[in-house]
Amino acid sequence: MEFVLQTRNLTKRYKDFEAVKNVNMHVMKGDIYGFIGPNGAGKTTIIRLVTGLAHPTAGEYKLFGTRHDDQAIYLSRRRLSAIVENPSLYQNLSAYENLLIHCKTLGVEDVSIIDETLDVVGLGHLKRSKKKVKAFSLGMRKRLGIALALLGNPDFILLDEPMNGLDPEGIIDMREIILRLNREQNITFLISSHILDELSKIATKYGFIKNGNLIKEISAQQLEEECQQSIELKVSAPEKALEVLKSKGMANVTLDNGALLRINGDVDIAQVVTLLTNNGVTIHKIHQLDESIEDYYLKLMGGKQHV
């Protein structure tokens, strides 16, 4: 088990305000880690801590096994790239010129990597274009930001709200780029985002954060299992129906407010209808429910949140 990022009781305090509180998170090699929480929950602060843009008040983090206060941490940071909020782009230069300047800053001598990188992010048509960045769409600017991050050949990329403000086509483009880089180049991602439905299409693991506290870490498989399917039934004899279903081994059935039956899990509706009907229970209403990641998030956070 190889961890790219581990934090232990990571804390960041600004005067009397604790932005991050004793956070313990675990990002494994190959993860696409969806980092979810309301605005001001501490997501960006943690990204700033990991990238060295801020320093912990207490606790620690390890990057590729190296502690944040070890002199060798700068070597580990060479293996990551981050886009915090908006990428820094030269608005009056072309895509190629932006990448060329970044190559020189990084000491990359083989500039043929620029053409390859533009292809990877779907901007290959701009290789020789003089079109200035200020004329780019938001989606093009975000893809160019990913290209900048790739020039250092990173093993770990941290993205802060990469899909924010994008139209549906732009979101699909960004999603496909992330999946391709993860699959083909084995790049690990930590993605802070409030677009929960989109994260559910790419994330392999999630961290839910609220008021600076990491309240849950969960794999995508575990989340799928916990986002339960269920059916609700309104019947003529609720108590009798409950007894009948439990007698047939359905331990996951409950009676809400003495009137509404709920059966959690993957339920054979036809079997339930047959059992109840054969035992003289009339079904007045039946409704199938699928809990989404948004439903799970709201339940976990304790109500409606502004994310």
mmCIF file of C-alpha atoms in Angstrom:
data_model
loop_
_atom_site.group_PDB
_atom_site.id
_atom_site.type_symbol
_atom_site.label_atom_id
_atom_site.label_comp_id
_atom_site.label_asym_id
_atom_site.label_seq_id
_atom_site.Cartn_x
_atom_site.Cartn_y
_atom_site.Cartn_z
ATOM 1 C CA MET A 1 0.000 0.000 0.000
ATOM 2 C CA GLU A 2 1.696 3.183 -1.207
ATOM 3 C CA PHE A 3 0.448 6.517 0.079
ATOM 4 C CA VAL A 4 0.994 9.658 -1.961
ATOM 5 C CA LEU A 5 -0.390 11.886 0.802
ATOM 6 C CA GLN A 6 -1.045 11.222 4.474
ATOM 7 C CA THR A 7 -1.970 13.790 7.094
ATOM 8 C CA ARG A 8 -1.999 13.291 10.860
ATOM 9 C CA ASN A 9 -3.913 15.766 13.030
ATOM 10 C CA LEU A 10 -3.195 18.445 10.432
ATOM 11 C CA THR A 11 -4.269 21.817 11.788
ATOM 12 C CA LYS A 12 -4.131 25.362 10.453
ATOM 13 C CA ARG A 13 -5.102 28.333 12.582
ATOM 14 C CA TYR A 14 -5.335 31.975 11.525
ATOM 15 C CA LYS A 15 -5.347 34.033 14.723
ATOM 16 C CA ASP A 16 -8.554 32.922 16.460
ATOM 17 C CA PHE A 17 -9.943 31.027 13.461
ATOM 18 C CA GLU A 18 -9.166 27.332 13.003
ATOM 19 C CA ALA A 19 -9.521 26.650 9.261
ATOM 20 C CA VAL A 20 -8.348 23.025 9.465
ATOM 21 C CA LYS A 21 -8.810 20.885 12.580
ATOM 22 C CA ASN A 22 -6.922 17.653 13.260
ATOM 23 C CA VAL A 23 -7.430 16.278 9.747
ATOM 24 C CA ASN A 24 -6.345 12.707 9.002
ATOM 25 C CA MET A 25 -6.595 11.925 5.305
ATOM 26 C CA HIS A 26 -5.088 9.206 3.119
ATOM 27 C CA VAL A 27 -4.531 9.446 -0.634
ATOM 28 C CA MET A 28 -3.147 6.283 -2.187
ATOM 29 C CA LYS A 29 -1.172 5.999 -5.403
ATOM 30 C CA GLY A 30 -3.584 5.832 -8.336
ATOM 31 C CA ASP A 31 -6.502 7.406 -6.465
ATOM 32 C CA ILE A 32 -8.813 10.014 -7.877
ATOM 33 C CA TYR A 33 -9.657 11.503 -4.491
ATOM 34 C CA GLY A 34 -12.809 13.608 -4.476
ATOM 35 C CA PHE A 35 -12.525 16.265 -1.760
ATOM 36 C CA ILE A 36 -16.027 17.473 -0.929
ATOM 37 C CA GLY A 37 -17.321 20.168 1.387
ATOM 38 C CA PRO A 38 -19.100 23.540 1.575
ATOM 39 C CA ASN A 39 -17.349 26.806 0.783
ATOM 40 C CA GLY A 40 -15.032 27.682 3.636
ATOM 41 C CA ALA A 41 -14.833 24.074 4.863
ATOM 42 C CA GLY A 42 -11.026 23.973 4.573
ATOM 43 C CA LYS A 43 -10.483 22.291 1.181
ATOM 44 C CA THR A 44 -8.346 25.033 -0.350
ATOM 45 C CA THR A 45 -6.440 25.547 2.895
ATOM 46 C CA ILE A 46 -5.371 21.893 2.894
ATOM 47 C CA ILE A 47 -4.255 22.145 -0.734
ATOM 48 C CA ARG A 48 -2.221 25.236 0.175
ATOM 49 C CA LEU A 49 -0.640 23.383 3.101
ATOM 50 C CA VAL A 50 0.325 20.376 0.987
ATOM 51 C CA THR A 51 1.850 22.529 -1.742
ATOM 52 C CA GLY A 52 3.876 24.582 0.745
ATOM 53 C CA LEU A 53 1.924 27.807 0.159
ATOM 54 C CA ALA A 54 0.968 27.708 3.851
ATOM 55 C CA HIS A 55 2.452 26.024 6.898
ATOM 56 C CA PRO A 56 0.690 23.861 9.499
ATOM 57 C CA THR A 57 -0.017 25.255 12.937
ATOM 58 C CA ALA A 58 0.035 21.710 14.333
ATOM 59 C CA GLY A 59 0.088 18.130 13.129
ATOM 60 C CA GLU A 60 1.907 16.901 10.072
ATOM 61 C CA TYR A 61 1.588 15.599 6.551
ATOM 62 C CA LYS A 62 3.710 13.241 4.510
ATOM 63 C CA LEU A 63 4.147 13.585 0.777
ATOM 64 C CA PHE A 64 5.419 10.394 -0.882
ATOM 65 C CA GLY A 65 6.509 9.311 2.589
ATOM 66 C CA THR A 66 8.449 12.481 3.420
ATOM 67 C CA ARG A 67 7.347 14.618 6.380
ATOM 68 C CA HIS A 68 6.504 18.236 5.659
ATOM 69 C CA ASP A 69 9.277 19.477 7.978
ATOM 70 C CA ASP A 70 11.957 17.203 6.501
ATOM 71 C CA GLN A 71 14.617 18.996 4.456
ATOM 72 C CA ALA A 72 13.925 16.587 1.587
ATOM 73 C CA ILE A 73 10.291 17.689 1.250
ATOM 74 C CA TYR A 74 11.197 19.892 -1.714
ATOM 75 C CA LEU A 75 12.133 16.737 -3.654
ATOM 76 C CA SER A 76 8.691 15.269 -2.987
ATOM 77 C CA ARG A 77 7.030 18.533 -4.028
ATOM 78 C CA ARG A 78 8.766 18.269 -7.390
ATOM 79 C CA ARG A 79 6.545 15.264 -8.009
ATOM 80 C CA LEU A 80 3.313 17.223 -7.656
ATOM 81 C CA SER A 81 1.566 19.976 -9.548
ATOM 82 C CA ALA A 82 -1.356 22.035 -8.345
ATOM 83 C CA ILE A 83 -3.884 24.430 -9.757
ATOM 84 C CA VAL A 84 -5.290 26.431 -6.866
ATOM 85 C CA GLU A 85 -8.338 28.437 -7.907
ATOM 86 C CA ASN A 86 -7.431 29.783 -11.396
ATOM 87 C CA PRO A 87 -4.267 28.883 -13.354
ATOM 88 C CA SER A 88 -1.734 31.685 -13.801
ATOM 89 C CA LEU A 89 -1.738 32.430 -17.532
ATOM 90 C CA TYR A 90 -0.220 35.194 -19.630
ATOM 91 C CA GLN A 91 -3.339 36.631 -21.227
ATOM 92 C CA ASN A 92 -1.574 38.348 -24.136
ATOM 93 C CA LEU A 93 0.380 35.270 -25.199
ATOM 94 C CA SER A 94 -0.641 32.152 -27.100
ATOM 95 C CA ALA A 95 -1.058 28.695 -25.584
ATOM 96 C CA TYR A 96 2.305 27.604 -27.003
ATOM 97 C CA GLU A 97 4.048 30.710 -25.657
ATOM 98 C CA ASN A 98 2.585 30.167 -22.195
ATOM 99 C CA LEU A 99 3.887 26.610 -22.136
ATOM 100 C CA LEU A 100 7.273 27.665 -23.512
ATOM 101 C CA ILE A 101 7.761 30.159 -20.666
ATOM 102 C CA HIS A 102 6.772 27.499 -18.150
ATOM 103 C CA CYS A 103 9.285 25.059 -19.678
ATOM 104 C CA LYS A 104 12.048 27.620 -19.200
ATOM 105 C CA THR A 105 10.941 28.219 -15.600
ATOM 106 C CA LEU A 106 11.092 24.470 -14.894
ATOM 107 C CA GLY A 107 14.353 23.982 -16.752
ATOM 108 C CA VAL A 108 12.762 21.723 -19.366
ATOM 109 C CA GLU A 109 15.069 21.778 -22.399
ATOM 110 C CA ASP A 110 13.147 19.485 -24.759
ATOM 111 C CA VAL A 111 10.335 21.792 -25.870
ATOM 112 C CA SER A 112 8.847 19.099 -28.098
ATOM 113 C CA ILE A 113 6.933 18.183 -24.949
ATOM 114 C CA ILE A 114 4.768 21.258 -25.589
ATOM 115 C CA ASP A 115 3.130 19.810 -28.695
ATOM 116 C CA GLU A 116 2.606 16.472 -26.978
ATOM 117 C CA THR A 117 1.042 18.139 -23.944
ATOM 118 C CA LEU A 118 -1.321 20.265 -26.040
ATOM 119 C CA ASP A 119 -2.501 17.058 -27.715
ATOM 120 C CA VAL A 120 -3.108 15.393 -24.339
ATOM 121 C CA VAL A 121 -5.419 18.194 -23.144
ATOM 122 C CA GLY A 122 -7.294 18.518 -26.421
ATOM 123 C CA LEU A 123 -5.642 21.757 -27.534
ATOM 124 C CA GLY A 124 -3.542 20.306 -30.347
ATOM 125 C CA HIS A 125 -5.163 22.657 -32.837
ATOM 126 C CA LEU A 126 -3.457 25.579 -31.055
ATOM 127 C CA LYS A 127 0.128 24.395 -31.569
ATOM 128 C CA ARG A 128 0.957 27.079 -34.111
ATOM 129 C CA SER A 129 -1.944 29.393 -33.402
ATOM 130 C CA LYS A 130 -1.295 33.031 -32.492
ATOM 131 C CA LYS A 131 -4.631 33.268 -30.716
ATOM 132 C CA LYS A 132 -4.127 34.947 -27.360
ATOM 133 C CA VAL A 133 -5.256 33.327 -24.128
ATOM 134 C CA LYS A 134 -7.541 36.272 -23.337
ATOM 135 C CA ALA A 135 -9.695 35.153 -26.279
ATOM 136 C CA PHE A 136 -9.989 31.574 -24.985
ATOM 137 C CA SER A 137 -13.155 30.122 -23.528
ATOM 138 C CA LEU A 138 -13.124 29.173 -19.855
ATOM 139 C CA GLY A 139 -12.863 25.506 -20.788
ATOM 140 C CA MET A 140 -9.826 26.160 -22.988
ATOM 141 C CA ARG A 141 -8.126 28.132 -20.204
ATOM 142 C CA LYS A 142 -8.743 25.333 -17.715
ATOM 143 C CA ARG A 143 -7.339 22.747 -20.127
ATOM 144 C CA LEU A 144 -4.296 24.959 -20.680
ATOM 145 C CA GLY A 145 -3.889 25.053 -16.898
ATOM 146 C CA ILE A 146 -3.789 21.235 -16.880
ATOM 147 C CA ALA A 147 -1.167 21.390 -19.636
ATOM 148 C CA LEU A 148 0.990 23.681 -17.490
ATOM 149 C CA ALA A 149 0.667 21.234 -14.597
ATOM 150 C CA LEU A 150 1.789 18.336 -16.812
ATOM 151 C CA LEU A 151 5.038 19.935 -17.977
ATOM 152 C CA GLY A 152 6.808 18.948 -14.760
ATOM 153 C CA ASN A 153 5.894 15.274 -15.348
ATOM 154 C CA PRO A 154 4.029 15.028 -12.025
ATOM 155 C CA ASP A 155 2.923 11.891 -10.200
ATOM 156 C CA PHE A 156 0.302 13.804 -8.195
ATOM 157 C CA ILE A 157 -1.966 16.652 -9.339
ATOM 158 C CA LEU A 158 -4.140 18.738 -7.011
ATOM 159 C CA LEU A 159 -7.049 20.549 -8.642
ATOM 160 C CA ASP A 160 -9.189 23.147 -6.890
ATOM 161 C CA GLU A 161 -12.686 23.278 -8.456
ATOM 162 C CA PRO A 162 -11.534 22.280 -11.977
ATOM 163 C CA MET A 163 -15.099 22.064 -13.324
ATOM 164 C CA ASN A 164 -16.467 25.221 -11.731
ATOM 165 C CA GLY A 165 -18.176 27.462 -14.288
ATOM 166 C CA LEU A 166 -17.832 25.039 -17.192
ATOM 167 C CA ASP A 167 -20.673 24.236 -19.554
ATOM 168 C CA PRO A 168 -21.711 20.567 -19.950
ATOM 169 C CA GLU A 169 -19.316 20.020 -22.867
ATOM 170 C CA GLY A 170 -16.448 21.555 -20.909
ATOM 171 C CA ILE A 171 -17.199 19.346 -17.900
ATOM 172 C CA ILE A 172 -17.129 16.233 -20.104
ATOM 173 C CA ASP A 173 -13.793 17.326 -21.637
ATOM 174 C CA MET A 174 -12.248 17.891 -18.188
ATOM 175 C CA ARG A 175 -13.576 14.571 -16.906
ATOM 176 C CA GLU A 176 -12.128 12.664 -19.858
ATOM 177 C CA ILE A 177 -8.723 14.344 -19.472
ATOM 178 C CA ILE A 178 -8.521 13.419 -15.778
ATOM 179 C CA LEU A 179 -9.593 9.816 -16.410
ATOM 180 C CA ARG A 180 -7.143 9.410 -19.280
ATOM 181 C CA LEU A 181 -4.203 10.798 -17.291
ATOM 182 C CA ASN A 182 -5.077 8.591 -14.339
ATOM 183 C CA ARG A 183 -5.472 5.487 -16.488
ATOM 184 C CA GLU A 184 -2.637 5.948 -19.001
ATOM 185 C CA GLN A 185 -0.029 7.813 -16.942
ATOM 186 C CA ASN A 186 -1.027 6.548 -13.470
ATOM 187 C CA ILE A 187 -1.272 10.107 -12.155
ATOM 188 C CA THR A 188 -2.921 10.422 -8.754
ATOM 189 C CA PHE A 189 -5.454 13.241 -8.372
ATOM 190 C CA LEU A 190 -6.913 15.142 -5.448
ATOM 191 C CA ILE A 191 -9.896 17.117 -6.718
ATOM 192 C CA SER A 192 -11.700 19.700 -4.644
ATOM 193 C CA SER A 193 -15.138 20.184 -6.131
ATOM 194 C CA HIS A 194 -18.738 20.961 -5.247
ATOM 195 C CA ILE A 195 -20.123 19.327 -8.420
ATOM 196 C CA LEU A 196 -20.930 16.076 -6.664
ATOM 197 C CA ASP A 197 -22.609 14.342 -9.561
ATOM 198 C CA GLU A 198 -19.544 14.853 -11.752
ATOM 199 C CA LEU A 199 -17.166 13.655 -9.052
ATOM 200 C CA SER A 200 -19.192 10.468 -8.739
ATOM 201 C CA LYS A 201 -18.290 9.673 -12.368
ATOM 202 C CA ILE A 202 -14.524 9.748 -11.781
ATOM 203 C CA ALA A 203 -13.634 9.501 -8.079
ATOM 204 C CA THR A 204 -12.260 6.281 -6.601
ATOM 205 C CA LYS A 205 -12.268 7.673 -3.051
ATOM 206 C CA TYR A 206 -13.911 10.561 -1.212
ATOM 207 C CA GLY A 207 -13.118 12.797 1.730
ATOM 208 C CA PHE A 208 -16.002 14.810 3.212
ATOM 209 C CA ILE A 209 -14.996 17.935 5.118
ATOM 210 C CA LYS A 210 -17.089 20.354 7.172
ATOM 211 C CA ASN A 211 -15.979 23.312 9.299
ATOM 212 C CA GLY A 212 -12.358 22.228 8.996
ATOM 213 C CA ASN A 213 -13.074 18.659 10.142
ATOM 214 C CA LEU A 214 -12.681 15.646 7.867
ATOM 215 C CA ILE A 215 -15.828 13.828 8.905
ATOM 216 C CA LYS A 216 -15.568 10.795 6.619
ATOM 217 C CA GLU A 217 -13.276 9.046 4.165
ATOM 218 C CA ILE A 218 -14.867 6.400 1.997
ATOM 219 C CA SER A 219 -14.072 4.478 -1.179
ATOM 220 C CA ALA A 220 -16.291 4.820 -4.231
ATOM 221 C CA GLN A 221 -17.364 1.196 -3.804
ATOM 222 C CA GLN A 222 -18.298 1.742 -0.164
ATOM 223 C CA LEU A 223 -20.176 4.907 -1.072
ATOM 224 C CA GLU A 224 -22.145 3.055 -3.726
ATOM 225 C CA GLU A 225 -23.084 0.460 -1.118
ATOM 226 C CA GLU A 226 -24.080 3.109 1.421
ATOM 227 C CA CYS A 227 -26.132 5.083 -1.113
ATOM 228 C CA GLN A 228 -28.905 2.631 -0.572
ATOM 229 C CA GLN A 229 -31.655 1.584 -2.868
ATOM 230 C CA SER A 230 -34.940 1.147 -1.080
ATOM 231 C CA ILE A 231 -38.672 0.861 -1.598
ATOM 232 C CA GLU A 232 -41.453 2.486 0.411
ATOM 233 C CA LEU A 233 -44.860 0.884 0.722
ATOM 234 C CA LYS A 234 -48.191 2.148 2.011
ATOM 235 C CA VAL A 235 -50.239 -0.901 2.959
ATOM 236 C CA SER A 236 -53.542 -1.837 4.601
ATOM 237 C CA ALA A 237 -51.985 -3.568 7.623
ATOM 238 C CA PRO A 238 -48.484 -2.182 8.312
ATOM 239 C CA GLU A 239 -47.773 -4.231 11.456
ATOM 240 C CA LYS A 240 -48.854 -7.471 9.787
ATOM 241 C CA ALA A 241 -46.831 -6.631 6.659
ATOM 242 C CA LEU A 242 -43.738 -6.005 8.803
ATOM 243 C CA GLU A 243 -44.186 -9.366 10.519
ATOM 244 C CA VAL A 244 -44.677 -11.210 7.206
ATOM 245 C CA LEU A 245 -41.576 -9.716 5.579
ATOM 246 C CA LYS A 246 -39.352 -10.286 8.617
ATOM 247 C CA SER A 247 -40.546 -13.875 8.862
ATOM 248 C CA LYS A 248 -39.190 -14.351 5.316
ATOM 249 C CA GLY A 249 -35.722 -13.166 6.313
ATOM 250 C CA MET A 250 -36.013 -9.494 5.312
ATOM 251 C CA ALA A 251 -34.133 -7.976 8.263
ATOM 252 C CA ASN A 252 -33.680 -4.685 6.409
ATOM 253 C CA VAL A 253 -37.362 -3.703 6.660
ATOM 254 C CA THR A 254 -38.576 -0.946 9.010
ATOM 255 C CA LEU A 255 -41.862 0.718 9.833
ATOM 256 C CA ASP A 256 -41.777 4.538 9.828
ATOM 257 C CA ASN A 257 -44.278 6.355 12.057
ATOM 258 C CA GLY A 258 -46.376 3.192 12.261
ATOM 259 C CA ALA A 259 -47.643 3.645 8.725
ATOM 260 C CA LEU A 260 -44.968 3.495 6.015
ATOM 261 C CA LEU A 261 -42.862 0.401 5.321
ATOM 262 C CA ARG A 262 -39.293 0.893 4.071
ATOM 263 C CA ILE A 263 -37.119 -1.926 2.741
ATOM 264 C CA ASN A 264 -33.470 -1.015 2.222
ATOM 265 C CA GLY A 265 -31.136 -2.635 -0.286
ATOM 266 C CA ASP A 266 -31.574 -4.271 -3.659
ATOM 267 C CA VAL A 267 -35.171 -5.463 -3.358
ATOM 268 C CA ASP A 268 -37.116 -7.880 -5.543
ATOM 269 C CA ILE A 269 -40.333 -5.864 -5.750
ATOM 270 C CA ALA A 270 -42.289 -8.689 -7.371
ATOM 271 C CA GLN A 271 -41.397 -11.006 -4.463
ATOM 272 C CA VAL A 272 -42.514 -8.412 -1.900
ATOM 273 C CA VAL A 273 -45.835 -7.836 -3.678
ATOM 274 C CA THR A 274 -46.494 -11.606 -3.889
ATOM 275 C CA LEU A 275 -45.654 -12.179 -0.212
ATOM 276 C CA LEU A 276 -47.912 -9.413 1.036
ATOM 277 C CA THR A 277 -50.805 -10.187 -1.304
ATOM 278 C CA ASN A 278 -50.741 -13.883 -0.430
ATOM 279 C CA ASN A 279 -50.939 -12.948 3.249
ATOM 280 C CA GLY A 280 -53.948 -10.682 2.837
ATOM 281 C CA VAL A 281 -52.127 -7.342 2.883
ATOM 282 C CA THR A 282 -53.343 -4.805 0.350
ATOM 283 C CA ILE A 283 -50.685 -2.517 -1.186
ATOM 284 C CA HIS A 284 -52.003 1.009 -1.701
ATOM 285 C CA LYS A 285 -48.788 2.598 -2.924
ATOM 286 C CA ILE A 286 -45.242 1.488 -3.737
ATOM 287 C CA HIS A 287 -42.322 3.777 -4.493
ATOM 288 C CA GLN A 288 -38.717 2.899 -5.383
ATOM 289 C CA LEU A 289 -35.981 5.204 -4.092
ATOM 290 C CA ASP A 290 -32.337 5.559 -5.138
ATOM 291 C CA GLU A 291 -30.140 7.669 -2.873
ATOM 292 C CA SER A 292 -27.747 9.842 -4.899
ATOM 293 C CA ILE A 293 -24.352 11.101 -3.791
ATOM 294 C CA GLU A 294 -26.051 14.473 -3.211
ATOM 295 C CA ASP A 295 -28.566 12.817 -0.869
ATOM 296 C CA TYR A 296 -25.735 11.068 0.954
ATOM 297 C CA TYR A 297 -23.797 14.336 1.220
ATOM 298 C CA LEU A 298 -26.750 16.230 2.666
ATOM 299 C CA LYS A 299 -27.456 13.446 5.157
ATOM 300 C CA LEU A 300 -23.788 13.345 6.196
ATOM 301 C CA MET A 301 -23.542 17.113 6.553
ATOM 302 C CA GLY A 302 -26.757 17.346 8.540
ATOM 303 C CA GLY A 303 -28.917 19.291 6.113
ATOM 304 C CA LYS A 304 -28.768 21.607 3.144
ATOM 305 C CA GLN A 305 -25.332 23.071 2.522
ATOM 306 C CA HIS A 306 -24.010 25.741 0.204
ATOM 307 C CA VAL A 307 -21.241 23.883 -1.571
#
